[in-house]
Amino acid sequence: MRVPLSWLREYVDLPETETGRDVQAKLISAGLEVESVEQLGADLKGPLVVGQVATIEELTDFKKPIRFCTVDVGQANGTGEPQEIICGARNFAVGDKVVVALPGAVLPGDFQIAERKTYGRMSRGMICSSDELNMGDDGTKGIIVLPPETEIGKDAVELLELVDEVLDIAVTPDRGYCLSLRGVARETAIAYGLPLRDPALIDVPGPNAYGYPVRISDPIGCDRFTARTVTGLSAEARSPIWLQRRLQKVGMRPISLAVDVTNYVMMELGQPLHAYDRGLVQGTIGVRRAEAGEKLTTLDGVERTLDAEDLVITDDRGPIGLAGVMGGANTEIADHPRALDSARAGGTPDNVENATADVVIEAAHFDAVSIARTARRHKLSSEASRRFERGVDPQAAAAAAQRTVDLLVLLAGGTAEAGVTEVLAPSAPRTITIPADHPDKVAGVAYGRETVVRRLQEVGCDVYGQDELIVTVPSWRPDLTDPNDLAEEVIRLEGYENLPSTLPKPPAGLGLTDRQRLHRRVGRALAGAGYVEALNYPFIGEQVFDQLGLEADDPARRVVKLSNPLSDEEPALRTSLLPGLLAALRRNDGRGSHDLALFESGLVFRPREEQRVASVLPVDGRPTDEELAELNAALPDQPRHIAVVLTGAREQAGWWGKGRPADWADAVEAARTVAHEAGAELVIRKGQYGPWHPGRCAELAVTVDGAERIVGHAGELHPRVVKALGLPTRTCAMELDLDAVETAGDPTATAPRISTFPVATQDVALVVDAFVPAVDVEAALRDGAGELLESIRLFDVYENAEQLGEGRKSLAYALRFRAADRTLTVDEASAARDAAVALAGERVGAELRS
């Protein structure tokens, strides 16, 4: 909400010395979020005056149309002679009053005006448009043409109110009343302790039987509808400059007098209004729910197919407006002055003879939820819908209609008909009972009853009672529904900054759970291994599964979709951590970071086989264990996964060596690191799945309750996946089901056994078929060596068809043997080695390399 300070001063007598920054500080202290204060005209310097176009000479020797004009600026130029000005705009004619910047003026953007020769003529000034003066959109996209009665030579800075301060307020959904000057003025008056001149306090005639006929078929959707009629509007009437400028300052574009007046009153009082061309409305105005499939062309020219839940305004033909959102094109007001402007600028003078003379003014109150859903359903957010969905004062409808009538009569020479239509649904004021000391208990500050009562009365409440207060909430505050809301009003007006700062004193607990400790250990271990944690949104688009190369029946393709996603491109919850991590890797690589190692630990979401609908839990007490269990049963499975992605150099090159690029083995090692922290034994073997390269993919498994369970994969990504996702070549990745690894692990820490006796080392080189995994050979050696084996390490892989044979490879292992109670002899170590080699020969066909 943009609030001009000059307009705000009409309702609150602020001290003359108060600036926009001062008001901003006061409103922020009162709980409003004032994002900025715009200084209009701060860099504008005169002379900027009103001139009348005396002559126009068309210069045709150039690529674009150019006009050489003489403009009468009176005595503003010191000579009284017409000012010669070159101008390329076409929307003005001889005799028009325009805004002229004389030499020496400085326009916004430090644009200095001086005499200069251009297009072969001397130009002594500039005829200004609204953009050049930073006035906002006036709809003309051209030169400002002033009313004929404007005095020549008058200061245009003062006339156009170009110097002002505008507060930009981010209005939260619970403070819809601040989407109006009236609401912000009320907050300002409270903040300064000054009286408020409420613009809604005007004389309003009561309803009678002569008003325009209105029928409400849905009193829940529309509980109040006021209709007034004004006839005989002047076809030549335009919105005065002051009204146009106020609309521009609040961010709206002047359109026509009738529309501008309704917009002005909406910004002033917060009550959206709509004006219908009475000659185009056929019969009774009605309010009802739409019939599914009905069509309506709204004022933006779009034909919309209506939903059965949409609330519509109708006449005898059908829908003529989308209630609370936007009017229909079939009753749009025709604007005579703008049609004349179009004709004079070379356009077609449409509607010149059919300008609207009689209007029906609608001021209604609609259900907030219904309007919000309609606006989102049709993707049609308007100034009216923004206010209705946040809550509009129902008591202001009649005053807003009367204010609109008064302005139309004043500015357009219209006549207000005596008929007043007001259809009301029965309602009663909302009352809340609150202990007088409740705000004290919430804030931890002793305010006292007098302060509580005074603050509640300042926001418009009627308060009765002593220890127990009975508070009647004002009609413009639908957000006040319970005692805590009232306590918040007292606290914010007394100043959040005055609340004491106290540290919470939580009761002593048991500390972190075993699961939480594991998550932290795993994160620290990966960070110590050189990985950087990345936190990504848990949303994905289903097209990513095709990019990852998942099979059509892959369980990971079954997703939980959100009813109201933040982005239409990512409407589902993730079933894997890889899409988010790979996107983060691609983004960082594109910004120049080519050596990357990222990890993430987070939940993934898998829909259950049996779909359940969660019940609504009570809010007046703690849910029972059965209710919580039922709620949890309706939620999707949410296992915690951990994943890493790598690309670029794993070890940097330098004086110490050539360095090493990241490869599939690093991804597998990350999985070993995670399993080690969980105390789980990880089974690693050749695998093939989804995004991984079939020849460079490891399948990761653990044993749970005697059964082996696949918990993830690691390795290098498939080139097709790398290309589809725009990743660096040879990108590697790993993903594990951390919950499953935790289940398979033993959280009990086991101290290492340390022997005081020396180690015996035996090296062995085995020749096996090239397709035999090294882990299978290692497992056979470990089992064959027995209890004396302390460790085993693969230190060399050799392939040479001439020496070893086609399709064969040599694996060299270092075996370390040690006994806990003695020094091993050479024969004992050799015997253990031979037993290990023998078992490897039986299991995988290994042969000692000669």
JSON list of N, CA, C and O in Angstrom, two decimals, residues 259-276:
[
{"chain": "A", "resi": 259, "resn": "VAL", "atom": "N", "xyz": [-14.60, 5.84, -13.23]},
{"chain": "A", "resi": 259, "resn": "VAL", "atom": "CA", "xyz": [-13.73, 4.78, -12.72]},
{"chain": "A", "resi": 259, "resn": "VAL", "atom": "C", "xyz": [-12.72, 5.36, -11.73]},
{"chain": "A", "resi": 259, "resn": "VAL", "atom": "O", "xyz": [-12.44, 4.77, -10.68]},
{"chain": "A", "resi": 260, "resn": "ASP", "atom": "N", "xyz": [-12.18, 6.54, -12.04]},
{"chain": "A", "resi": 260, "resn": "ASP", "atom": "CA", "xyz": [-11.21, 7.16, -11.14]},
{"chain": "A", "resi": 260, "resn": "ASP", "atom": "C", "xyz": [-11.82, 7.46, -9.78]},
{"chain": "A", "resi": 260, "resn": "ASP", "atom": "O", "xyz": [-11.17, 7.29, -8.74]},
{"chain": "A", "resi": 261, "resn": "VAL", "atom": "N", "xyz": [-13.07, 7.91, -9.78]},
{"chain": "A", "resi": 261, "resn": "VAL", "atom": "CA", "xyz": [-13.73, 8.21, -8.50]},
{"chain": "A", "resi": 261, "resn": "VAL", "atom": "C", "xyz": [-13.90, 6.95, -7.67]},
{"chain": "A", "resi": 261, "resn": "VAL", "atom": "O", "xyz": [-13.65, 6.95, -6.46]},
{"chain": "A", "resi": 262, "resn": "THR", "atom": "N", "xyz": [-14.33, 5.84, -8.30]},
{"chain": "A", "resi": 262, "resn": "THR", "atom": "CA", "xyz": [-14.48, 4.59, -7.53]},
{"chain": "A", "resi": 262, "resn": "THR", "atom": "C", "xyz": [-13.14, 4.12, -7.01]},
{"chain": "A", "resi": 262, "resn": "THR", "atom": "O", "xyz": [-13.05, 3.65, -5.87]},
{"chain": "A", "resi": 263, "resn": "ASN", "atom": "N", "xyz": [-12.09, 4.24, -7.80]},
{"chain": "A", "resi": 263, "resn": "ASN", "atom": "CA", "xyz": [-10.76, 3.85, -7.33]},
{"chain": "A", "resi": 263, "resn": "ASN", "atom": "C", "xyz": [-10.28, 4.76, -6.21]},
{"chain": "A", "resi": 263, "resn": "ASN", "atom": "O", "xyz": [-9.67, 4.31, -5.22]},
{"chain": "A", "resi": 264, "resn": "TYR", "atom": "N", "xyz": [-10.57, 6.04, -6.33]},
{"chain": "A", "resi": 264, "resn": "TYR", "atom": "CA", "xyz": [-10.16, 7.00, -5.30]},
{"chain": "A", "resi": 264, "resn": "TYR", "atom": "C", "xyz": [-10.83, 6.68, -3.97]},
{"chain": "A", "resi": 264, "resn": "TYR", "atom": "O", "xyz": [-10.18, 6.66, -2.92]},
{"chain": "A", "resi": 265, "resn": "VAL", "atom": "N", "xyz": [-12.13, 6.42, -4.00]},
{"chain": "A", "resi": 265, "resn": "VAL", "atom": "CA", "xyz": [-12.85, 6.11, -2.76]},
{"chain": "A", "resi": 265, "resn": "VAL", "atom": "C", "xyz": [-12.37, 4.79, -2.19]},
{"chain": "A", "resi": 265, "resn": "VAL", "atom": "O", "xyz": [-12.28, 4.63, -0.97]},
{"chain": "A", "resi": 266, "resn": "MET", "atom": "N", "xyz": [-12.05, 3.82, -3.05]},
{"chain": "A", "resi": 266, "resn": "MET", "atom": "CA", "xyz": [-11.52, 2.55, -2.56]},
{"chain": "A", "resi": 266, "resn": "MET", "atom": "C", "xyz": [-10.21, 2.77, -1.81]},
{"chain": "A", "resi": 266, "resn": "MET", "atom": "O", "xyz": [-9.99, 2.22, -0.73]},
{"chain": "A", "resi": 267, "resn": "MET", "atom": "N", "xyz": [-9.31, 3.58, -2.38]},
{"chain": "A", "resi": 267, "resn": "MET", "atom": "CA", "xyz": [-8.05, 3.83, -1.71]},
{"chain": "A", "resi": 267, "resn": "MET", "atom": "C", "xyz": [-8.25, 4.65, -0.44]},
{"chain": "A", "resi": 267, "resn": "MET", "atom": "O", "xyz": [-7.50, 4.52, 0.53]},
{"chain": "A", "resi": 268, "resn": "GLU", "atom": "N", "xyz": [-9.27, 5.50, -0.42]},
{"chain": "A", "resi": 268, "resn": "GLU", "atom": "CA", "xyz": [-9.52, 6.35, 0.73]},
{"chain": "A", "resi": 268, "resn": "GLU", "atom": "C", "xyz": [-10.14, 5.57, 1.88]},
{"chain": "A", "resi": 268, "resn": "GLU", "atom": "O", "xyz": [-9.69, 5.65, 3.02]},
{"chain": "A", "resi": 269, "resn": "LEU", "atom": "N", "xyz": [-11.19, 4.77, 1.57]},
{"chain": "A", "resi": 269, "resn": "LEU", "atom": "CA", "xyz": [-11.95, 4.10, 2.63]},
{"chain": "A", "resi": 269, "resn": "LEU", "atom": "C", "xyz": [-11.68, 2.60, 2.72]},
{"chain": "A", "resi": 269, "resn": "LEU", "atom": "O", "xyz": [-12.10, 1.96, 3.69]},
{"chain": "A", "resi": 270, "resn": "GLY", "atom": "N", "xyz": [-11.02, 2.02, 1.70]},
{"chain": "A", "resi": 270, "resn": "GLY", "atom": "CA", "xyz": [-10.77, 0.59, 1.72]},
{"chain": "A", "resi": 270, "resn": "GLY", "atom": "C", "xyz": [-11.91, -0.25, 1.21]},
{"chain": "A", "resi": 270, "resn": "GLY", "atom": "O", "xyz": [-11.82, -1.48, 1.22]},
{"chain": "A", "resi": 271, "resn": "GLN", "atom": "N", "xyz": [-13.00, 0.37, 0.76]},
{"chain": "A", "resi": 271, "resn": "GLN", "atom": "CA", "xyz": [-14.18, -0.35, 0.26]},
{"chain": "A", "resi": 271, "resn": "GLN", "atom": "C", "xyz": [-14.12, -0.40, -1.27]},
{"chain": "A", "resi": 271, "resn": "GLN", "atom": "O", "xyz": [-14.26, 0.62, -1.93]},
{"chain": "A", "resi": 272, "resn": "PRO", "atom": "N", "xyz": [-13.90, -1.57, -1.87]},
{"chain": "A", "resi": 272, "resn": "PRO", "atom": "CA", "xyz": [-13.95, -1.65, -3.33]},
{"chain": "A", "resi": 272, "resn": "PRO", "atom": "C", "xyz": [-15.35, -1.31, -3.85]},
{"chain": "A", "resi": 272, "resn": "PRO", "atom": "O", "xyz": [-16.37, -1.68, -3.24]},
{"chain": "A", "resi": 273, "resn": "LEU", "atom": "N", "xyz": [-15.40, -0.62, -4.97]},
{"chain": "A", "resi": 273, "resn": "LEU", "atom": "CA", "xyz": [-16.67, -0.24, -5.60]},
{"chain": "A", "resi": 273, "resn": "LEU", "atom": "C", "xyz": [-16.61, -0.58, -7.08]},
{"chain": "A", "resi": 273, "resn": "LEU", "atom": "O", "xyz": [-15.53, -0.80, -7.65]},
{"chain": "A", "resi": 274, "resn": "HIS", "atom": "N", "xyz": [-17.78, -0.58, -7.70]},
{"chain": "A", "resi": 274, "resn": "HIS", "atom": "CA", "xyz": [-17.83, -0.78, -9.15]},
{"chain": "A", "resi": 274, "resn": "HIS", "atom": "C", "xyz": [-18.97, 0.07, -9.70]},
{"chain": "A", "resi": 274, "resn": "HIS", "atom": "O", "xyz": [-20.04, 0.18, -9.07]},
{"chain": "A", "resi": 275, "resn": "ALA", "atom": "N", "xyz": [-18.70, 0.68, -10.85]},
{"chain": "A", "resi": 275, "resn": "ALA", "atom": "CA", "xyz": [-19.71, 1.51, -11.51]},
{"chain": "A", "resi": 275, "resn": "ALA", "atom": "C", "xyz": [-20.14, 0.84, -12.81]},
{"chain": "A", "resi": 275, "resn": "ALA", "atom": "O", "xyz": [-19.30, 0.47, -13.64]},
{"chain": "A", "resi": 276, "resn": "TYR", "atom": "N", "xyz": [-21.45, 0.65, -12.97]},
{"chain": "A", "resi": 276, "resn": "TYR", "atom": "CA", "xyz": [-22.01, 0.05, -14.17]},
{"chain": "A", "resi": 276, "resn": "TYR", "atom": "C", "xyz": [-22.65, 1.14, -15.03]},
{"chain": "A", "resi": 276, "resn": "TYR", "atom": "O", "xyz": [-23.23, 2.10, -14.51]}
]
